[in-house]
CSV table of C-alpha atoms (C1' of nucleotides) in Angstrom, one decimal:
chain,number,residue,atom,x,y,z
A,760,MET,CA,116.1,-46.6,34.2
A,761,CYS,CA,116.4,-46.9,30.7
A,762,GLN,CA,119.9,-47.8,29.1
A,763,HIS,CA,119.0,-47.5,25.5
A,764,CYS,CA,116.6,-44.3,25.2
A,765,ASN,CA,118.2,-41.1,24.1
A,766,TYR,CA,115.9,-38.8,25.5
A,767,PRO,CA,116.8,-35.6,23.7
A,768,GLU,CA,116.6,-37.9,20.5
A,769,LEU,CA,113.0,-39.0,21.5
A,770,LEU,CA,112.0,-35.3,21.7
A,771,THR,CA,113.6,-34.2,18.3
A,772,THR,CA,112.5,-37.3,16.6
A,773,ALA,CA,108.6,-36.2,17.4
A,774,ARG,CA,109.8,-32.7,15.9
A,775,LEU,CA,109.1,-31.1,19.6
A,776,GLU,CA,111.3,-28.4,20.1
A,777,LEU,CA,114.0,-29.5,22.8
A,778,THR,CA,113.8,-27.5,26.1
A,779,GLU,CA,115.4,-27.9,29.2
A,780,SER,CA,112.1,-28.5,31.3
A,781,ARG,CA,110.8,-31.0,28.6
A,782,LEU,CA,114.0,-32.9,28.9
A,783,ARG,CA,113.8,-32.9,32.9
A,784,VAL,CA,110.4,-34.3,32.8
A,785,LEU,CA,111.5,-37.2,30.2
A,786,GLU,CA,114.3,-37.8,32.0
A,787,ILE,CA,112.6,-38.4,35.4
A,788,ILE,CA,110.1,-40.6,34.0
A,789,GLY,CA,112.7,-42.8,32.0
A,790,ASN,CA,115.1,-43.1,34.7
A,791,ASN,CA,112.6,-44.5,37.1
A,792,SER,CA,111.8,-47.9,37.2
A,793,PHE,CA,107.8,-47.7,37.9
A,794,PRO,CA,105.2,-45.3,36.6
A,795,LEU,CA,104.9,-41.9,38.5
A,796,SER,CA,102.1,-39.5,39.1
A,797,ALA,CA,102.1,-35.7,37.8
A,798,GLY,CA,102.4,-34.8,41.3
A,799,ASP,CA,105.3,-37.0,42.0
A,800,ILE,CA,107.1,-35.7,39.1
A,801,TYR,CA,106.4,-32.0,39.8
A,802,LYS,CA,107.8,-32.6,43.4
A,803,THR,CA,110.8,-34.3,42.0
A,804,LEU,CA,111.7,-31.5,39.6
A,805,GLU,CA,110.8,-28.9,42.2
A,806,ARG,CA,113.5,-29.9,44.4
A,807,SER,CA,116.4,-29.4,41.8
A,808,SER,CA,114.9,-25.8,40.4
A,809,THR,CA,111.7,-24.0,40.0
A,810,ILE,CA,109.0,-25.1,37.6
A,811,ASN,CA,105.6,-24.5,37.4
A,812,ARG,CA,102.9,-27.1,38.0
A,813,VAL,CA,101.0,-26.0,35.1
A,814,THR,CA,104.0,-26.7,32.9
A,815,VAL,CA,104.6,-29.9,34.3
A,816,TYR,CA,100.9,-30.9,33.0
A,817,ARG,CA,101.4,-29.3,29.6
A,818,ILE,CA,104.5,-30.9,29.1
A,819,LEU,CA,103.0,-34.4,30.2
A,820,ASP,CA,100.3,-33.9,27.7
A,821,LEU,CA,102.4,-33.1,25.0
A,822,LEU,CA,104.5,-36.4,25.5
A,823,VAL,CA,101.4,-38.5,25.8
A,824,ASP,CA,100.0,-36.6,22.6
A,825,HIS,CA,103.3,-37.5,20.8
A,826,GLY,CA,103.6,-41.1,22.1
A,827,ILE,CA,106.7,-40.8,23.9
A,828,VAL,CA,105.3,-41.3,27.2
A,829,GLU,CA,102.1,-43.4,28.3
A,830,ARG,CA,99.5,-42.1,30.7
A,831,LEU,CA,98.2,-45.1,33.0
A,832,SER,CA,95.1,-45.1,34.9
A,833,THR,CA,95.4,-46.7,38.6
A,834,GLY,CA,93.1,-47.9,40.9
A,835,GLY,CA,93.3,-44.8,42.5
A,836,ARG,CA,93.0,-41.3,41.7
A,837,SER,CA,95.3,-39.7,39.7
A,838,ALA,CA,97.1,-40.8,36.4
A,839,TYR,CA,100.6,-42.3,36.2
A,840,TYR,CA,103.0,-41.8,33.3
A,841,GLY,CA,105.6,-44.2,32.4
A,842,LEU,CA,107.8,-44.4,29.0
A,843,ALA,CA,105.5,-45.5,26.1
A,844,PRO,CA,106.6,-48.7,24.4
A,845,ASN,CA,109.0,-48.2,21.8
A,846,ALA,CA,111.7,-50.2,20.3
A,847,PHE,CA,113.4,-50.9,23.6
A,848,HIS,CA,110.2,-51.2,25.7
A,849,GLN,CA,107.6,-53.8,25.1
A,850,PRO,CA,104.1,-53.2,26.5
A,851,HIS,CA,103.4,-54.5,29.7
A,852,PRO,CA,101.1,-54.7,32.4
A,853,HIS,CA,101.1,-52.9,35.9
A,854,PHE,CA,100.8,-53.7,39.5
A,855,TYR,CA,99.0,-51.1,41.5
A,856,CYS,CA,99.0,-51.4,45.4
A,857,LYS,CA,95.7,-50.3,47.0
A,858,LYS,CA,97.3,-49.5,50.2
A,859,CYS,CA,100.6,-47.4,49.4
A,860,GLY,CA,99.4,-46.5,45.8
A,861,GLN,CA,102.5,-47.5,44.5
A,862,MET,CA,102.5,-48.7,41.0
A,863,ASP,CA,104.9,-51.0,39.5
A,864,CYS,CA,105.8,-52.6,36.2
A,865,LEU,CA,105.6,-56.1,35.6
A,866,LYS,CA,107.3,-58.4,33.2
A,867,PRO,CA,105.9,-58.2,29.6
A,868,ASP,CA,104.9,-61.5,28.9
A,869,SER,CA,103.8,-62.0,32.7
A,870,LEU,CA,100.1,-61.4,31.4
A,871,THR,CA,99.2,-61.1,27.7
A,872,VAL,CA,96.0,-60.7,25.9
A,873,LYS,CA,95.2,-61.3,22.2
A,874,VAL,CA,93.6,-58.5,20.6
A,875,GLU,CA,93.0,-59.8,17.1
A,876,PRO,CA,89.4,-61.4,17.7
A,877,LEU,CA,88.2,-58.4,19.5
A,878,SER,CA,89.8,-56.0,17.1
A,879,LYS,CA,88.3,-57.9,13.6
A,880,THR,CA,84.8,-57.3,15.0
A,881,PHE,CA,84.9,-54.2,17.2
A,882,PRO,CA,83.2,-51.4,15.7
A,883,GLY,CA,85.2,-48.5,16.7
A,884,ARG,CA,89.2,-47.7,16.8
A,885,ILE,CA,91.1,-49.4,19.4
A,886,ASP,CA,94.2,-47.5,20.3
A,887,LYS,CA,95.5,-49.7,23.2
A,888,VAL,CA,94.8,-52.2,25.9
A,889,GLU,CA,95.7,-51.5,29.3
A,890,ILE,CA,96.2,-54.5,31.7
A,891,ARG,CA,96.5,-53.5,35.3
A,892,VAL,CA,96.7,-56.0,38.1
A,893,ASP,CA,95.2,-54.5,41.8
A,894,GLY,CA,96.2,-56.1,45.2
A,895,ILE,CA,98.5,-55.4,47.9
A,896,CYS,CA,102.2,-55.3,47.5
A,897,LYS,CA,104.7,-57.4,49.1
A,898,ASN,CA,105.7,-54.5,51.7
A,899,CYS,CA,102.4,-53.8,52.8
A,900,LEU,CA,101.3,-57.1,53.2
A,901,LYS,CA,104.4,-57.8,55.6
A,902,GLN,CA,102.9,-54.5,57.9
A,903,ASN,CA,99.8,-55.9,59.0
B,909,MET,CA,70.0,-54.3,33.3
B,910,CYS,CA,70.3,-57.3,35.1
B,911,GLN,CA,67.5,-60.1,35.3
B,912,HIS,CA,68.9,-62.2,37.8
B,913,CYS,CA,70.1,-59.9,40.9
B,914,ASN,CA,68.1,-59.5,43.6
B,915,TYR,CA,69.4,-55.9,44.7
B,916,PRO,CA,68.1,-55.9,48.4
B,917,GLU,CA,69.3,-59.3,49.0
B,918,LEU,CA,72.7,-58.5,47.7
B,919,LEU,CA,73.1,-55.5,50.4
B,920,THR,CA,71.5,-57.9,53.4
B,921,THR,CA,73.8,-60.6,52.2
B,922,ALA,CA,76.7,-58.2,52.7
B,923,ARG,CA,75.3,-57.5,56.3
B,924,LEU,CA,74.7,-54.0,55.2
B,925,GLU,CA,71.8,-52.4,56.5
B,926,LEU,CA,69.2,-52.1,53.6
B,927,THR,CA,68.5,-48.3,52.9
B,928,GLU,CA,66.3,-46.2,50.6
B,929,SER,CA,69.6,-44.4,49.4
B,930,ARG,CA,71.7,-47.7,49.0
B,931,LEU,CA,69.0,-49.2,47.2
B,932,ARG,CA,68.5,-46.7,44.8
B,933,VAL,CA,72.5,-46.4,44.1
B,934,LEU,CA,72.6,-50.2,43.5
B,935,GLU,CA,69.6,-50.2,41.3
B,936,ILE,CA,71.2,-47.4,38.9
B,937,ILE,CA,74.2,-49.3,38.7
B,938,GLY,CA,72.7,-52.5,38.3
B,939,ASN,CA,70.3,-51.4,35.7
B,940,ASN,CA,72.5,-50.0,33.5
B,941,SER,CA,74.2,-51.6,30.5
B,942,PHE,CA,77.5,-49.9,31.2
B,943,PRO,CA,79.5,-48.4,34.2
B,944,LEU,CA,78.5,-44.8,35.5
B,945,SER,CA,80.7,-42.1,37.3
B,946,ALA,CA,79.9,-41.0,40.5
B,947,GLY,CA,78.8,-37.9,39.1
B,948,ASP,CA,76.5,-39.5,36.8
B,949,ILE,CA,74.7,-41.7,39.5
B,950,TYR,CA,74.8,-38.4,41.7
B,951,LYS,CA,73.0,-36.7,38.8
B,952,THR,CA,70.5,-39.6,38.3
B,953,LEU,CA,69.4,-39.9,41.8
B,954,GLU,CA,68.8,-36.2,42.1
B,955,ARG,CA,66.3,-36.0,39.3
B,956,SER,CA,63.8,-38.3,41.4
B,957,SER,CA,64.3,-37.1,44.8
B,958,THR,CA,67.2,-35.4,46.7
B,959,ILE,CA,70.3,-37.0,48.1
B,960,ASN,CA,73.8,-35.5,48.9
B,961,ARG,CA,76.7,-35.9,47.0
B,962,VAL,CA,78.8,-37.0,49.5
B,963,THR,CA,76.2,-39.6,50.6
B,964,VAL,CA,76.6,-40.9,47.1
B,965,TYR,CA,80.5,-41.2,47.5
B,966,ARG,CA,80.1,-42.7,50.7
B,967,ILE,CA,77.6,-45.6,49.4
B,968,LEU,CA,79.9,-46.3,46.4
B,969,ASP,CA,82.6,-46.7,48.6
B,970,LEU,CA,80.9,-49.1,51.2
B,971,LEU,CA,79.5,-51.2,48.1
B,972,VAL,CA,83.0,-51.6,46.6
B,973,ASP,CA,84.3,-52.5,49.9
B,974,HIS,CA,81.9,-55.1,50.3
B,975,GLY,CA,82.3,-56.3,46.9
B,976,ILE,CA,78.8,-55.7,45.5
B,977,VAL,CA,80.2,-52.9,43.2
B,978,GLU,CA,83.5,-52.6,40.9
B,979,ARG,CA,85.2,-49.5,40.8
B,980,LEU,CA,86.7,-49.0,37.3
B,981,SER,CA,89.2,-46.8,36.2
B,982,THR,CA,89.4,-45.0,32.6
B,983,GLY,CA,91.7,-43.3,30.4
B,984,GLY,CA,89.8,-40.1,31.8
B,985,ARG,CA,89.6,-38.5,35.1
B,986,SER,CA,86.9,-40.2,37.4
B,987,ALA,CA,86.3,-43.7,38.4
B,988,TYR,CA,83.2,-45.5,36.8
B,989,TYR,CA,81.0,-48.0,38.7
B,990,GLY,CA,79.6,-51.3,37.8
B,991,LEU,CA,78.2,-54.3,39.3
B,992,ALA,CA,80.9,-56.7,40.7
B,993,PRO,CA,81.5,-60.2,39.2
B,994,ASN,CA,79.4,-62.3,40.8
B,995,ALA,CA,77.5,-66.1,40.1
B,996,PHE,CA,75.4,-63.8,37.3
B,997,HIS,CA,78.5,-61.7,36.1
B,998,GLN,CA,81.6,-62.9,34.8
B,999,PRO,CA,84.7,-60.5,35.0
B,1000,HIS,CA,84.8,-58.7,31.6
B,1001,PRO,CA,86.8,-56.1,30.2
B,1002,HIS,CA,85.9,-52.6,29.0
B,1003,PHE,CA,86.0,-50.4,26.3
B,1004,TYR,CA,86.7,-46.5,27.1
B,1005,CYS,CA,86.1,-43.7,24.4
B,1006,LYS,CA,88.7,-41.0,24.6
B,1007,LYS,CA,86.5,-38.5,22.8
B,1008,CYS,CA,82.9,-38.7,24.7
B,1009,GLY,CA,84.2,-40.5,27.8
B,1010,GLN,CA,81.6,-43.2,27.6
B,1011,MET,CA,82.7,-46.4,29.1
B,1012,ASP,CA,81.2,-49.7,27.7
B,1013,CYS,CA,81.3,-53.4,28.7
B,1014,LEU,CA,82.8,-56.2,26.4
B,1015,LYS,CA,81.9,-59.6,26.3
B,1016,PRO,CA,83.7,-61.6,29.0
B,1017,ASP,CA,85.3,-63.9,26.6
B,1018,SER,CA,86.1,-61.0,24.0
B,1019,LEU,CA,89.7,-60.4,25.9
B,1020,THR,CA,91.2,-62.8,28.2
B,1021,VAL,CA,94.1,-63.4,30.2
B,1022,LYS,CA,95.4,-66.3,32.1
B,1023,VAL,CA,96.4,-65.3,35.9
B,1024,GLU,CA,98.0,-68.3,37.1
B,1025,PRO,CA,101.3,-68.0,36.1
B,1026,LEU,CA,101.8,-64.8,37.4
B,1027,SER,CA,100.0,-65.3,40.7
B,1028,LYS,CA,102.3,-68.3,41.4
B,1029,THR,CA,105.6,-66.3,41.7
B,1030,PHE,CA,104.0,-62.7,42.5
B,1031,PRO,CA,105.2,-61.7,45.9
B,1032,GLY,CA,102.2,-59.5,46.6
B,1033,ARG,CA,98.5,-60.4,47.0
B,1034,ILE,CA,96.4,-60.1,43.5
B,1035,ASP,CA,93.1,-58.9,43.9
B,1036,LYS,CA,91.9,-58.4,40.5
B,1037,VAL,CA,92.9,-57.8,37.0
B,1038,GLU,CA,91.4,-55.1,35.1
B,1039,ILE,CA,91.7,-54.9,31.1
B,1040,ARG,CA,90.4,-51.8,29.6
B,1041,VAL,CA,90.9,-51.1,25.7
B,1042,ASP,CA,91.0,-47.2,25.2
B,1043,GLY,CA,90.0,-45.9,21.8
B,1044,ILE,CA,87.2,-44.2,19.8
B,1045,CYS,CA,83.8,-45.6,19.7
B,1046,LYS,CA,81.8,-46.3,16.6
B,1047,ASN,CA,79.6,-43.1,17.0
B,1048,CYS,CA,82.7,-40.8,17.6
B,1049,LEU,CA,84.4,-42.0,14.3
B,1050,LYS,CA,81.1,-41.3,12.4
B,1051,GLN,CA,81.1,-37.7,13.5
B,1052,ASN,CA,84.8,-36.8,12.1
C,509,DA,C1',61.4,-45.7,76.2
C,510,DC,C1',66.2,-45.5,76.3
C,511,DG,C1',70.9,-45.7,74.6
C,512,DG,C1',74.0,-46.5,71.4
C,513,DC,C1',75.1,-47.0,67.0
C,514,DT,C1',74.6,-45.9,62.1
C,515,DA,C1',73.2,-43.5,57.7
C,516,DT,C1',72.6,-39.1,55.9
C,517,DG,C1',73.3,-34.1,55.4
C,518,DC,C1',76.1,-29.9,55.3
C,519,DA,C1',80.0,-27.0,55.2
C,520,DA,C1',84.5,-26.8,54.5
C,521,DT,C1',88.6,-28.6,52.6
C,522,DA,C1',91.9,-31.3,49.6
C,523,DT,C1',93.5,-33.2,45.5
C,524,DT,C1',94.0,-33.0,40.9
C,525,DG,C1',94.0,-31.2,36.6
C,526,DT,C1',92.5,-27.4,33.2
C,527,DT,C1',91.7,-22.4,31.1
C,528,DG,C1',93.3,-17.8,29.8
C,529,DC,C1',96.1,-14.2,29.6
C,530,DA,C1',100.9,-12.3,29.9
C,531,DT,C1',105.6,-12.6,28.9
C,532,DG,C1',109.9,-13.6,27.1
C,533,DG,C1',112.4,-16.5,24.3
C,534,DT,C1',113.6,-18.8,19.6
C,535,DC,C1',113.1,-19.3,14.7
C,536,DT,C1',112.7,-17.9,10.1
C,537,DA,C1',112.6,-14.7,6.1
C,538,DT,C1',114.3,-10.8,4.8
D,434,DA,C1',121.0,-8.1,12.1
D,435,DT,C1',116.1,-7.1,12.7
D,436,DA,C1',111.3,-7.9,12.7
D,437,DG,C1',107.3,-10.7,13.0
D,438,DA,C1',105.5,-14.8,13.9
D,439,DC,C1',105.2,-18.8,16.8
D,440,DC,C1',106.1,-21.4,21.1
D,441,DA,C1',107.1,-22.5,25.8
D,442,DT,C1',106.4,-21.1,30.5
D,443,DG,C1',104.5,-18.8,34.4
D,444,DC,C1',100.8,-16.9,37.1
D,445,DA,C1',96.3,-16.5,38.9
D,446,DA,C1',91.8,-18.3,38.4
D,447,DC,C1',89.0,-21.7,38.0
D,448,DA,C1',87.0,-26.4,37.5
D,449,DA,C1',86.1,-31.3,38.5
D,450,DT,C1',86.1,-34.9,41.6
D,451,DA,C1',86.7,-36.6,45.9
D,452,DT,C1',87.1,-36.5,51.2
D,453,DT,C1',86.8,-35.0,56.3
D,454,DG,C1',84.7,-33.1,60.4
D,455,DC,C1',80.8,-32.6,62.9
D,456,DA,C1',75.7,-32.4,63.5
D,457,DT,C1',71.5,-34.7,63.5
D,458,DA,C1',68.3,-37.7,63.0
D,459,DG,C1',67.0,-42.2,62.5
D,460,DC,C1',67.0,-47.3,63.4
D,461,DC,C1',67.8,-51.0,66.5
D,462,DG,C1',68.2,-54.4,70.3
D,463,DT,C1',67.7,-54.3,75.4
DNA sequence: ACGGCTATGCAATATTGTTGCATGGTCTAT
DNA sequence: ATAGACCATGCAACAATATTGCATAGCCGT
C-alpha cells in the first residue's frame, strides 16, 4: 500500500490518457504489498466490474513501457508486476516461494549489489538489475 | 563448454538412470557457453535424432530437481537452463537482452551480493539468489 | 524368464501472452 | 458544434510455452 503515490498523477505525468481501466489496474498494483501476476490483476478487476483480459495485458505493457510499473520474473511461469522504483520507492529485491508461488518484496537494503564495476566494462546497455531470492516461505515451511 | 564436468558421472552421482536422452540434454546444456531455453534444447536435439518435446521438459525438470541444471528466469517469457553451480562452476549473474532474447553468463565476480545478513533474519528457507541484468546487448545496440 | 519399475512417446489440455480487426469514445482544429 | 483523426477497449482467434494422463516399451533385480 503506497501512501505517497498519486496514481492519476503518475499517469498524466507520463502523458498517458487517464482512463478508468488504467487507474484501476494501477491502483491494484500500487495498493498491494507484494507483486501480482497479470492473471491475479485480471481476476481482481473482474470481481468489481467487467474488463477484457487483453485490455489488462495491454495496460500492463503500457505502464511498464512508461516506467510506472515494473515487470518482475519469477522462478515460476508468469511475470509479476509491482510499482516501479520512483521517488517514493527504492529498488528492492524479491523473494519467490517455489511452493505457493507467492512473491514478496524484501527491504531495499537487505541485499544490494554494486553495478558500477560491471557497467564500466560491459559493452551493452544496462537497464536494470533484478535480484530474486528463491526458496520456501515461512508459511509453506510450517505446512510440512 | 565445460572442460571439467563428466556428464555421465553427474547423472549417476545423482542416482539417476543414465539414458541416452538425458545425457544428450545435459551435454547440450553443458557444452553451450550461455543458457538455453527448453525450446532451443528441443530443436537442437531434434536435428540429430527424434525426441519428444515432453521428454525434454521432463528431463529438464528432473535435472533441475537434482541440482544438476539450473533454471533461470528471463525478462522474457520462457525459462532458460544452464549447468548448476558445482565444484567447477561458481554461481554467476546473467545478462538478458530484451531485444534479441539472448541470455549471457557474466563473470562470477562481476556482480556479487552478500546473503548472510538476510539469511540470518529471513523466516523462510533460502535456496538461491538469482541476479539478472536486463538491457540491450552489444550486437543489438549496433543495429540501431 | 518374470514382475515391477521407469523412461519415453503421444494426444490432449492448460496457462500465459499476443495479434488483427471492429467499435465507440475523446480530443483538436475549424 | 461538427468533422476528422486518434486512441482505448472488446472480441475472437491464435501463438508459445508447459503440463497431464495414459500407453508402451525397455531395463533391472530377483
